[in-house]
Amino acid sequence: MNPSRRLLLVAFGVAAVQIGVLGWMIAGRAMILRSGNDVMLQVQPVDPRDLLRGDYVRLAYNISSLPRELFGDTLQDADPGEFTVYVRLASDADGIWQPVAARYGSPPEAAPEARHIDIRGTADYSPAADMETISVDYGIERFYLPEGEGREIEEGIRERRFRMLVAVARDGTAQIKAFYDGDTPIHSEPLY
Amino acid sequence: MRLQEGSGETAVAGYLSKLSKDIARWQAEGLIDEATAAALLRDVQSRPGGVRFGSVLAILAAVLVGAALLLLIAANWEAFPRLLRVVLIVAGILAGYLGGAYLKNRGHDHFGEALWLLAAVTFGAGIGLVGQMYHLSGDETQAILVWCAGTALAAIALRSHPLTVGAVLLAGGWLLMVATESGRGDHVPPSYLALAAVLWAVSLWTASTAARHLILLSLMLYVVLVYLDSEGLVAPILLAAVSAAAFAWGAAQPQQSERIVKLGGGLPVQGLLGFIAGMSIVQFEYYEERSFLLVAIIVFAGVVAALVLAGRESRMLRWLAYAAFIYELGFVYVTLIGTMLGTAGFFLAAGLVLAAIAIVITRIERRVAGSAAGEGRA
């Protein structure tokens, strides 16, 4: 093959690989939206001065800060270098999902009942740290908005009840699905 | 002088284009085979012919357009539905790589490389767009790593020098982000050393001297981050020792070391820089102790030794040594003498010392210039 045609082919190959990586990322997220289990979370305002960061609002949830008791005595056995946390959720009377158990490194030991869903997050502190509450990020702490729309939501969150519908994959990965102001969805995510 | 340099560049460019045509003709006539032709072309093109103005402009243009693209994504531009934005990104990647290859084939190397760089930036913008589409948070470091891997892959496949530099810069960005990330341990990732080794191999394949220099600089940054994280002096002392050894090797065996590290003769400069970086950290640590003076003497001795051993060959090394000397003087003044003299005294002392340094530098430069001219005549 002549060198110029080979260069074109190689360039096409590079483009295909990079596009493939993007496609794979999109497909993975769309898959969670399509087939994940839905949980409804209560949105809570975070650090009041610093909610709006350019083009997204930072969010915290009713499961963002977990009391130490939730981990039971699994904290002592956990690897000090472990930051991955699994939190077992169950729906309360209002339809908001609340944490019922949590563990570092692997899902809580007792087999989950049908009404339970395990969600995966990353803790801010190692299991060895002596903290009353352990804060956990689930990768859903940002909501991107068109420029200028953030301020309104930022103010709304302090006054009204906002909720977030989140899809949870079987491995515990969380994915934002729809954002509710009270009962009205303000943004809902299409698959693609 | 400037004009002469400019015409020299044009002459080089003319020689290159003539040689390229000759190589194509030899290949067509069957004098050389395809592999030889490609190897010859690569060798001719990888020759450092000075920084070419057109190349710099093309790369700058690519960086600017790329930055515009990233900002557009960041502004969450609602005028386009997001599926269309994905399509635009995909089209941008395809057009960038294929268009770059097309331009390279037509002999427009700089514009080809610039388009490839733009395509790699578009890939990064695509990763950002996916994060925005699905409201992902918390794994920016992983996103940068994927971007870096994609860029390195493109650099390998296309044997591109600018893409190699791009991958090295992204890796450095990743190192900084991981090391400064809040929470979760704040540790400097040892895996960066493996990443740097891989990128070094890539830079040998793509003949990117600049990438290798950047990797060495990033390793110095790594040592600084390790020191900030652990406050231990092992890493800085190791850096200073390895750098001194590298300097000695580069100064004593210029040809042998150049064959292996391929830094364009820059090994002694990197060695001196690493030595100063490492020793500076040690000095900060011994700031208020007696051994500070000992460390300062070692640094002065090192800088003077560097000047004597390798100063004649490299103007850059000489200026680095002068700068290091002044910096070290300032350091010693602030720690030791600063307490004894008043501000007026400081200005007087600084003025006298600077005048002395200026005289010494002028004499060294004149002597180097004189001996170079003497060699030229002989």
Coordinates of C-alpha atoms in Angstrom, one line a residue:
Chain A
M1 CA 0.0 0.0 0.0
N2 CA 1.4 3.4 -0.8
P3 CA 2.4 5.6 2.2
S4 CA -0.2 8.3 1.7
R5 CA -3.1 6.0 1.6
R6 CA -1.7 4.2 4.7
L7 CA -1.5 7.5 6.6
L8 CA -5.2 8.2 5.8
L9 CA -6.2 4.7 7.0
V10 CA -4.2 5.1 10.2
A11 CA -5.8 8.6 10.8
F12 CA -9.2 7.1 10.2
G13 CA -8.4 4.3 12.7
V14 CA -7.3 6.8 15.4
A15 CA -10.5 8.8 14.8
A16 CA -12.6 5.6 15.0
V17 CA -11.0 4.6 18.3
Q18 CA -11.6 8.0 19.9
I19 CA -15.1 8.1 18.6
G20 CA -15.6 4.6 19.9
V21 CA -14.4 5.6 23.4
L22 CA -17.0 8.5 23.4
G23 CA -19.7 6.1 22.1
W24 CA -18.9 3.6 24.8
M25 CA -19.1 6.2 27.5
I26 CA -22.5 7.4 26.2
A27 CA -23.8 3.8 25.7
G28 CA -22.8 2.9 29.3
R29 CA -24.7 5.9 30.7
A30 CA -27.8 5.4 28.5
M31 CA -27.8 1.8 29.7
I32 CA -28.1 2.8 33.3
L33 CA -30.9 5.3 32.4
R34 CA -32.7 2.5 30.5
S35 CA -32.3 -0.4 32.8
G36 CA -31.2 0.9 36.2
N37 CA -33.4 0.9 39.3
D38 CA -35.0 4.2 40.1
V39 CA -34.7 5.8 43.5
M40 CA -36.0 9.2 44.5
L41 CA -33.7 11.4 46.6
Q42 CA -34.3 14.5 48.6
V43 CA -32.1 17.5 47.4
Q44 CA -30.4 19.5 50.1
P45 CA -28.6 22.7 49.7
V46 CA -24.8 22.5 50.1
D47 CA -22.5 25.3 51.2
P48 CA -24.9 28.2 50.7
R49 CA -22.3 30.6 49.2
D50 CA -20.9 28.3 46.7
L51 CA -23.8 26.4 45.1
L52 CA -23.5 27.7 41.6
R53 CA -20.3 27.0 39.9
G54 CA -20.3 28.5 36.4
D55 CA -22.5 26.2 34.4
Y56 CA -23.7 23.7 37.0
V57 CA -25.3 23.7 40.5
R58 CA -23.7 21.6 43.2
L59 CA -26.2 19.4 45.0
A60 CA -26.2 17.3 48.1
Y61 CA -28.8 14.7 49.0
N62 CA -30.4 13.1 52.0
I63 CA -27.9 10.3 51.7
S64 CA -24.8 12.5 51.3
S65 CA -23.9 12.5 54.9
L66 CA -24.1 9.2 56.8
P67 CA -24.1 8.7 60.5
R68 CA -21.3 6.5 61.7
E69 CA -23.7 4.0 63.3
L70 CA -25.0 3.0 59.8
F71 CA -21.7 1.2 59.2
G72 CA -22.1 -0.9 62.3
D73 CA -18.9 -2.7 63.3
T74 CA -17.7 -3.2 59.7
L75 CA -15.7 0.0 60.1
Q76 CA -13.0 -1.8 62.2
D77 CA -12.5 -4.5 59.6
A78 CA -12.3 -2.1 56.6
D79 CA -9.1 -1.5 54.8
P80 CA -7.8 2.0 55.8
G81 CA -7.0 2.7 52.1
E82 CA -10.5 2.0 51.0
F83 CA -12.8 4.9 50.0
T84 CA -15.5 3.1 48.1
V85 CA -18.7 2.9 50.0
Y86 CA -21.9 0.9 49.3
V87 CA -25.1 2.2 50.9
R88 CA -28.2 0.2 51.1
L89 CA -31.4 2.3 50.4
A90 CA -35.1 1.7 51.2
S91 CA -38.0 3.8 50.3
D92 CA -39.8 5.7 53.1
A93 CA -43.5 6.6 53.4
D94 CA -43.1 9.7 51.3
G95 CA -41.3 7.8 48.5
I96 CA -37.9 9.2 49.4
W97 CA -35.2 6.6 49.6
Q98 CA -33.3 6.5 52.9
P99 CA -30.1 4.8 53.9
V100 CA -30.5 1.7 56.0
A101 CA -27.0 0.3 56.1
A102 CA -23.6 1.1 54.7
R103 CA -20.2 -0.6 54.3
Y104 CA -16.7 0.2 53.0
G105 CA -15.4 -1.9 50.1
S106 CA -18.4 -4.1 49.5
P107 CA -22.2 -4.1 49.8
P108 CA -23.6 -4.7 53.3
E109 CA -23.4 -8.4 54.3
A110 CA -27.0 -9.4 54.7
A111 CA -28.6 -10.2 51.4
P112 CA -30.6 -7.3 50.1
E113 CA -34.4 -7.7 50.3
A114 CA -36.5 -7.0 47.3
R115 CA -37.2 -3.4 48.6
H116 CA -33.6 -2.6 48.9
I117 CA -31.2 -1.0 46.4
D118 CA -27.4 -0.7 46.9
I119 CA -25.8 2.5 45.6
R120 CA -22.0 3.0 45.3
G121 CA -20.2 6.1 46.3
T122 CA -16.8 7.5 47.4
A123 CA -16.2 8.6 51.0
D124 CA -14.3 11.7 52.0
Y125 CA -12.6 10.0 54.9
S126 CA -10.9 6.6 55.3
P127 CA -12.7 4.1 57.6
A128 CA -10.1 4.7 60.2
A129 CA -10.9 8.4 60.6
D130 CA -12.8 9.2 63.7
M131 CA -15.7 11.1 62.3
E132 CA -19.3 11.4 63.6
T133 CA -20.7 11.5 60.1
I134 CA -19.1 10.2 56.9
S135 CA -19.8 12.2 53.7
V136 CA -20.1 10.3 50.5
D137 CA -20.2 11.4 46.9
Y138 CA -22.1 9.4 44.4
G139 CA -21.1 11.1 41.2
I140 CA -24.5 12.8 41.0
E141 CA -23.5 16.0 42.8
R142 CA -23.6 18.2 39.8
F143 CA -26.5 19.4 37.6
Y144 CA -25.5 21.1 34.4
L145 CA -27.7 23.9 33.3
P146 CA -27.9 26.3 30.3
E147 CA -26.0 29.5 31.2
G148 CA -28.1 31.8 33.4
E149 CA -30.6 29.3 34.7
G150 CA -28.6 28.2 37.7
R151 CA -29.4 31.2 39.9
E152 CA -33.1 30.5 39.9
I153 CA -32.7 26.9 41.0
E154 CA -30.1 27.9 43.5
E155 CA -32.6 30.2 45.2
G156 CA -35.4 27.7 44.8
I157 CA -33.6 24.9 46.6
R158 CA -33.4 27.0 49.8
E159 CA -37.1 27.7 49.9
R160 CA -38.8 24.6 48.4
R161 CA -38.5 20.9 48.3
F162 CA -36.5 19.7 45.3
R163 CA -36.1 16.0 44.5
M164 CA -33.9 14.0 42.2
L165 CA -34.8 10.8 40.4
V166 CA -31.7 8.7 40.1
A167 CA -31.1 5.5 38.2
V168 CA -28.9 3.0 39.9
A169 CA -27.1 0.3 37.9
R170 CA -26.7 -3.3 39.2
D171 CA -23.1 -2.5 40.2
G172 CA -24.3 0.5 42.2
T173 CA -23.3 3.3 39.8
A174 CA -25.7 6.2 40.1
Q175 CA -27.0 8.3 37.2
I176 CA -29.2 11.4 37.3
K177 CA -32.5 10.9 35.6
A178 CA -34.9 13.7 36.4
F179 CA -34.9 16.9 38.6
Y180 CA -38.1 17.7 40.4
D181 CA -39.3 21.0 41.9
G182 CA -41.9 19.6 44.2
D183 CA -43.8 17.3 42.0
T184 CA -43.1 19.0 38.7
P185 CA -40.1 17.7 36.7
I186 CA -37.9 20.7 35.7
H187 CA -35.4 18.8 33.7
S188 CA -35.6 15.2 32.6
E189 CA -32.8 13.5 30.8
P190 CA -33.3 11.8 27.5
L191 CA -31.3 8.7 26.9
Y192 CA -28.9 10.4 24.4
Chain B
M1 CA 21.2 39.2 11.9
R2 CA 17.5 38.5 12.1
L3 CA 17.2 38.7 8.3
Q4 CA 20.0 36.2 7.9
E5 CA 18.3 33.8 10.2
G6 CA 15.1 34.2 8.2
S7 CA 16.8 33.5 4.9
G8 CA 18.6 30.6 6.5
E9 CA 15.2 29.1 7.4
T10 CA 13.9 29.6 3.9
A11 CA 17.0 27.9 2.5
V12 CA 16.4 25.0 4.8
A13 CA 12.8 24.7 3.8
G14 CA 13.9 24.9 0.1
Y15 CA 16.4 22.1 0.7
L16 CA 13.8 20.0 2.4
S17 CA 11.2 20.3 -0.4
K18 CA 13.9 19.6 -3.0
L19 CA 15.1 16.6 -1.1
S20 CA 11.5 15.3 -0.6
K21 CA 11.0 15.5 -4.4
D22 CA 14.3 13.7 -5.0
I23 CA 13.4 10.9 -2.6
A24 CA 10.1 10.5 -4.3
R25 CA 11.9 10.3 -7.7
W26 CA 14.5 7.8 -6.5
Q27 CA 11.7 5.6 -5.1
A28 CA 9.8 5.9 -8.4
E29 CA 12.9 4.9 -10.3
G30 CA 13.4 1.9 -8.1
L31 CA 16.7 3.2 -6.7
I32 CA 15.4 2.9 -3.1
D33 CA 12.6 0.9 -1.7
E34 CA 9.5 2.3 0.1
A35 CA 10.8 1.7 3.6
T36 CA 14.1 3.5 2.9
A37 CA 12.2 6.4 1.3
A38 CA 9.9 6.7 4.3
A39 CA 12.9 6.5 6.7
L40 CA 14.8 9.1 4.8
L41 CA 11.8 11.5 4.7
R42 CA 11.3 11.0 8.4
D43 CA 15.0 11.7 9.1
V44 CA 14.9 14.9 7.0
Q45 CA 11.7 16.1 8.6
S46 CA 12.7 15.4 12.2
R47 CA 15.9 17.4 11.8
P48 CA 15.7 20.4 14.2
G49 CA 15.7 23.3 11.8
G50 CA 15.1 25.9 14.3
V51 CA 11.6 26.9 15.4
R52 CA 9.7 27.6 12.2
F53 CA 7.4 30.5 12.3
G54 CA 4.7 28.9 10.2
S55 CA 4.6 25.8 12.4
V56 CA 4.3 27.9 15.5
L57 CA 1.4 29.9 14.1
A58 CA -0.4 26.8 12.9
I59 CA -0.1 25.1 16.3
L60 CA -1.2 28.4 18.0
A61 CA -4.2 28.5 15.7
A62 CA -5.1 24.9 16.6
V63 CA -4.8 25.7 20.3
L64 CA -7.0 28.8 20.0
V65 CA -9.7 27.0 18.0
G66 CA -9.5 24.1 20.4
A67 CA -9.9 26.4 23.4
A68 CA -13.0 28.0 21.7
L69 CA -14.4 24.5 21.3
L70 CA -13.9 23.6 24.9
L71 CA -15.5 26.9 26.0
L72 CA -18.5 26.3 23.8
I73 CA -19.0 23.0 25.4
A74 CA -18.6 24.4 28.8
A75 CA -21.1 27.1 28.2
N76 CA -23.7 24.4 27.6
W77 CA -24.7 25.9 24.4
E78 CA -28.4 25.3 24.2
A79 CA -28.9 26.5 20.6
F80 CA -28.0 23.0 19.5
P81 CA -29.8 20.0 20.7
R82 CA -27.3 17.8 22.5
L83 CA -27.4 15.0 20.0
L84 CA -26.3 17.5 17.4
R85 CA -23.5 18.5 19.6
V86 CA -22.3 14.9 19.8
V87 CA -22.5 14.7 16.0
L88 CA -20.5 17.9 15.7
I89 CA -17.8 16.4 18.0
V90 CA -17.7 13.2 16.1
A91 CA -17.5 15.1 12.8
G92 CA -14.7 17.3 14.2
I93 CA -12.6 14.3 15.3
L94 CA -13.0 12.6 11.9
A95 CA -12.4 15.8 9.9
G96 CA -9.3 16.7 12.1
Y97 CA -7.5 13.4 11.8
L98 CA -8.4 12.7 8.1
G99 CA -7.9 16.3 7.1
G100 CA -4.5 16.3 8.9
A101 CA -3.4 13.2 7.1
Y102 CA -4.5 14.6 3.8
L103 CA -2.5 17.8 4.4
K104 CA 0.5 15.8 5.5
N105 CA 0.3 13.8 2.3
R106 CA 0.3 17.0 0.3
G107 CA 3.4 18.2 2.1
H108 CA 1.8 20.7 4.4
D109 CA 3.2 19.2 7.5
H110 CA 2.6 22.0 10.0
F111 CA -1.0 22.4 9.1
G112 CA -1.5 18.7 9.1
E113 CA 0.0 18.4 12.6
A114 CA -2.1 21.4 13.7
L115 CA -5.3 19.7 12.5
W116 CA -4.4 16.5 14.4
L117 CA -3.8 18.6 17.5
L118 CA -7.2 20.1 17.0
A119 CA -8.8 16.7 16.6
A120 CA -7.2 15.6 19.9
V121 CA -8.6 18.7 21.7
T122 CA -12.0 17.9 20.1
F123 CA -11.7 14.4 21.7
G124 CA -11.2 16.1 25.1
A125 CA -14.2 18.4 24.4
G126 CA -16.2 15.2 23.6
I127 CA -15.3 13.7 27.0
G128 CA -16.4 17.0 28.6
L129 CA -19.6 16.9 26.7
V130 CA -20.5 13.4 27.8
G131 CA -19.8 14.5 31.4
Q132 CA -22.1 17.4 30.9
M133 CA -24.9 15.4 29.2
Y134 CA -25.1 12.9 32.0
H135 CA -24.3 15.3 34.9
L136 CA -21.2 13.3 35.9
S137 CA -19.3 14.6 38.8
G138 CA -16.2 13.5 40.8
D139 CA -14.0 11.7 38.2
E140 CA -12.4 14.6 36.4
T141 CA -9.0 13.0 36.9
Q142 CA -10.1 9.9 35.1
A143 CA -11.5 12.0 32.3
I144 CA -8.1 13.7 31.9
L145 CA -6.4 10.3 31.9
V146 CA -8.7 9.0 29.1
W147 CA -8.0 12.1 27.1
C148 CA -4.2 11.6 27.7
A149 CA -4.4 8.0 26.6
G150 CA -6.4 8.9 23.5
T151 CA -3.9 11.6 22.6
A152 CA -0.9 9.3 23.2
L153 CA -2.5 6.6 21.0
A154 CA -2.9 9.2 18.2
A155 CA 0.7 10.3 18.7
I156 CA 1.9 6.7 18.4
A157 CA -0.2 5.8 15.4
L158 CA 0.5 9.0 13.5
R159 CA 4.1 9.4 14.7
S160 CA 3.3 13.0 15.7
H161 CA 5.6 15.2 17.7
P162 CA 3.0 17.8 18.7
L163 CA 0.6 15.2 19.8
T164 CA 3.3 13.6 22.0
V165 CA 3.8 17.0 23.6
G166 CA 0.1 17.2 24.1
A167 CA -0.1 13.8 25.8
V168 CA 2.8 14.8 28.1
L169 CA 1.1 18.0 29.1
L170 CA -2.2 16.2 29.8
A171 CA -0.3 13.6 31.9
G172 CA 1.2 16.5 33.9
G173 CA -2.2 18.0 34.4
W174 CA -3.5 14.7 35.6
L175 CA -0.6 14.5 38.1
L176 CA -1.4 18.0 39.5
M177 CA -5.1 17.3 39.7
V178 CA -4.7 14.0 41.6
A179 CA -2.1 15.4 43.9
T180 CA -4.2 18.5 44.8
E181 CA -7.6 16.8 44.9
S182 CA -9.4 17.4 48.2
G183 CA -10.1 14.5 50.4
R184 CA -9.4 10.8 49.7
G185 CA -5.9 10.8 50.9
D186 CA -4.2 13.6 48.8
H187 CA -1.4 11.3 47.7
V188 CA 1.0 11.8 44.8
P189 CA 0.2 8.9 42.5
P190 CA 3.3 6.6 42.0
S191 CA 1.6 5.4 38.8
Y192 CA 2.7 8.7 37.3
L193 CA 6.2 7.3 37.1
A194 CA 4.9 4.4 34.9
L195 CA 3.0 6.9 32.8
A196 CA 6.1 9.0 32.3
A197 CA 8.1 5.9 31.3
V198 CA 5.5 5.0 28.7
L199 CA 5.4 8.6 27.4
W200 CA 9.2 8.6 27.2
A201 CA 9.0 5.5 25.0
V202 CA 6.4 7.2 22.8
S203 CA 8.6 10.3 22.5
L204 CA 11.5 8.1 21.2
W205 CA 9.2 6.6 18.6
T206 CA 7.8 10.1 17.5
A207 CA 11.3 11.7 17.8
S208 CA 9.9 14.4 20.1
T209 CA 12.8 16.0 22.0
A210 CA 10.5 18.6 23.5
A211 CA 8.3 15.9 25.0
R212 CA 11.3 14.4 26.7
H213 CA 12.3 17.7 28.2
L214 CA 8.8 18.2 29.4
I215 CA 8.7 14.7 31.0
L216 CA 11.9 15.5 32.9
L217 CA 10.4 18.8 34.1
S218 CA 7.2 16.9 35.2
L219 CA 9.4 14.5 37.2
M220 CA 10.9 17.5 39.1
L221 CA 7.3 18.6 39.7
Y222 CA 6.6 15.1 41.0
V223 CA 9.4 15.3 43.5
V224 CA 8.1 18.7 44.7
L225 CA 4.6 17.2 45.1
V226 CA 6.0 14.2 47.0
Y227 CA 7.9 16.5 49.3
L228 CA 4.8 18.7 50.0
D229 CA 2.8 15.5 50.7
S230 CA 5.3 13.7 52.9
E231 CA 7.8 16.4 54.0
G232 CA 10.5 13.8 53.7
L233 CA 13.8 14.7 52.2
V234 CA 14.5 11.3 50.5
A235 CA 12.8 12.3 47.2
P236 CA 14.5 15.8 46.8
I237 CA 18.0 14.4 47.8
L238 CA 17.5 11.6 45.3
L239 CA 16.5 14.1 42.6
A240 CA 19.6 16.2 43.3
A241 CA 21.9 13.2 43.3
V242 CA 20.4 11.6 40.1
S243 CA 20.5 15.0 38.4
A244 CA 24.1 15.6 39.4
A245 CA 25.0 12.2 38.0
A246 CA 23.0 12.9 34.8
F247 CA 24.9 16.2 34.5
A248 CA 28.2 14.5 35.0
W249 CA 27.4 11.9 32.4
G250 CA 26.1 14.4 29.9
A251 CA 29.1 16.6 30.3
A252 CA 31.7 13.8 30.3
Q253 CA 30.2 11.7 27.5
P254 CA 28.2 14.1 25.4
Q255 CA 27.9 11.8 22.4
Q256 CA 27.2 8.6 24.3
S257 CA 24.6 10.2 26.6
E258 CA 23.0 11.9 23.6
R259 CA 22.6 8.6 21.8
I260 CA 20.7 7.2 24.7
V261 CA 18.6 10.1 26.1
K262 CA 18.2 12.1 22.9
L263 CA 17.7 15.4 24.5
G264 CA 19.3 17.5 21.8
G265 CA 22.3 18.0 24.0
G266 CA 20.1 19.3 26.8
L267 CA 21.0 16.7 29.4
P268 CA 23.5 18.9 31.4
V269 CA 20.9 21.7 31.5
Q270 CA 18.2 19.3 32.8
G271 CA 20.8 17.9 35.3
L272 CA 21.7 21.3 36.6
L273 CA 18.0 22.2 36.9
G274 CA 17.1 19.0 38.7
F275 CA 20.1 19.5 41.1
I276 CA 18.9 23.1 41.9
A277 CA 15.3 22.0 42.3
G278 CA 16.2 19.2 44.7
M279 CA 18.7 21.2 46.7
S280 CA 16.3 24.1 47.0
I281 CA 13.8 21.8 48.7
V282 CA 16.5 20.6 51.1
Q283 CA 17.4 24.3 51.8
F284 CA 13.8 25.1 52.6
E285 CA 13.8 22.3 55.1
Y286 CA 17.0 23.4 56.8
Y287 CA 15.9 27.0 56.7
E288 CA 16.6 27.8 60.3
E289 CA 19.3 25.3 61.1
R290 CA 23.1 25.5 61.1
S291 CA 23.4 23.0 58.3
F292 CA 21.8 25.5 56.0
L293 CA 25.1 27.0 55.3
L294 CA 26.6 23.7 54.3
V295 CA 23.7 23.0 51.9
A296 CA 24.2 26.5 50.4
I297 CA 27.9 25.8 49.9
I298 CA 27.1 22.6 48.1
V299 CA 24.7 24.5 45.8
F300 CA 27.3 27.2 45.1
A301 CA 29.9 24.5 44.4
G302 CA 27.5 22.6 42.2
V303 CA 26.6 25.7 40.1
V304 CA 30.3 26.8 39.7
A305 CA 31.3 23.2 38.8
A306 CA 28.5 23.1 36.2
L307 CA 29.7 26.4 34.8
V308 CA 33.3 25.2 34.6
L309 CA 32.6 21.7 33.2
A310 CA 29.8 22.4 30.7
G311 CA 29.4 26.1 30.5
R312 CA 31.4 26.5 27.3
E313 CA 29.2 24.1 25.2
S314 CA 25.8 25.5 26.2
R315 CA 24.7 29.1 26.4
M316 CA 21.4 27.9 28.1
L317 CA 23.4 26.2 30.8
R318 CA 25.4 29.3 31.4
W319 CA 22.4 31.4 31.9
L320 CA 20.7 28.9 34.1
A321 CA 23.8 28.8 36.2
Y322 CA 23.9 32.6 36.5
A323 CA 20.2 32.7 37.4
A324 CA 20.8 29.9 40.0
F325 CA 23.7 31.8 41.4
I326 CA 21.7 35.0 41.9
Y327 CA 18.7 33.0 43.3
E328 CA 21.0 31.2 45.8
L329 CA 22.6 34.5 46.9
G330 CA 19.1 35.9 47.5
F331 CA 18.2 32.8 49.5
V332 CA 21.3 33.0 51.6
Y333 CA 20.8 36.7 52.2
V334 CA 17.2 36.3 53.3
T335 CA 18.1 33.5 55.8
L336 CA 21.5 34.6 57.2
I337 CA 22.5 38.2 56.5
G338 CA 19.0 39.6 56.3
T339 CA 18.8 39.7 60.0
M340 CA 22.0 41.6 60.4
L341 CA 21.7 44.4 57.8
G342 CA 19.0 47.0 57.5
T343 CA 17.1 47.7 54.3
A344 CA 19.5 50.4 53.1
G345 CA 22.4 48.0 53.8
F346 CA 20.6 45.4 51.7
F347 CA 20.2 47.7 48.7
L348 CA 23.9 48.6 48.9
A349 CA 25.0 45.0 49.3
A350 CA 22.6 43.9 46.5
G351 CA 23.9 46.6 44.2
L352 CA 27.5 45.7 44.8
V353 CA 27.0 42.0 44.4
L354 CA 24.9 42.4 41.3
A355 CA 27.6 44.6 39.8
A356 CA 30.2 42.0 40.6
I357 CA 28.1 39.2 39.1
A358 CA 27.6 41.3 36.0
I359 CA 31.3 41.8 35.6
V360 CA 31.9 38.0 36.0
I361 CA 29.2 37.1 33.6
T362 CA 30.5 39.5 31.0
R363 CA 34.0 38.1 31.3
I364 CA 32.8 34.5 31.0
E365 CA 30.7 35.3 28.0
R366 CA 33.5 37.2 26.3
R367 CA 35.9 34.3 27.0
V368 CA 33.5 31.7 25.6
A369 CA 32.8 33.9 22.5
G370 CA 36.6 34.4 22.1
S371 CA 37.5 30.7 22.3
A372 CA 34.6 29.8 20.0
A373 CA 35.8 32.3 17.4
G374 CA 39.4 30.9 17.8
E375 CA 38.1 27.4 17.1
G376 CA 36.2 28.7 14.2
R377 CA 39.4 30.1 12.7
A378 CA 41.3 26.9 13.4

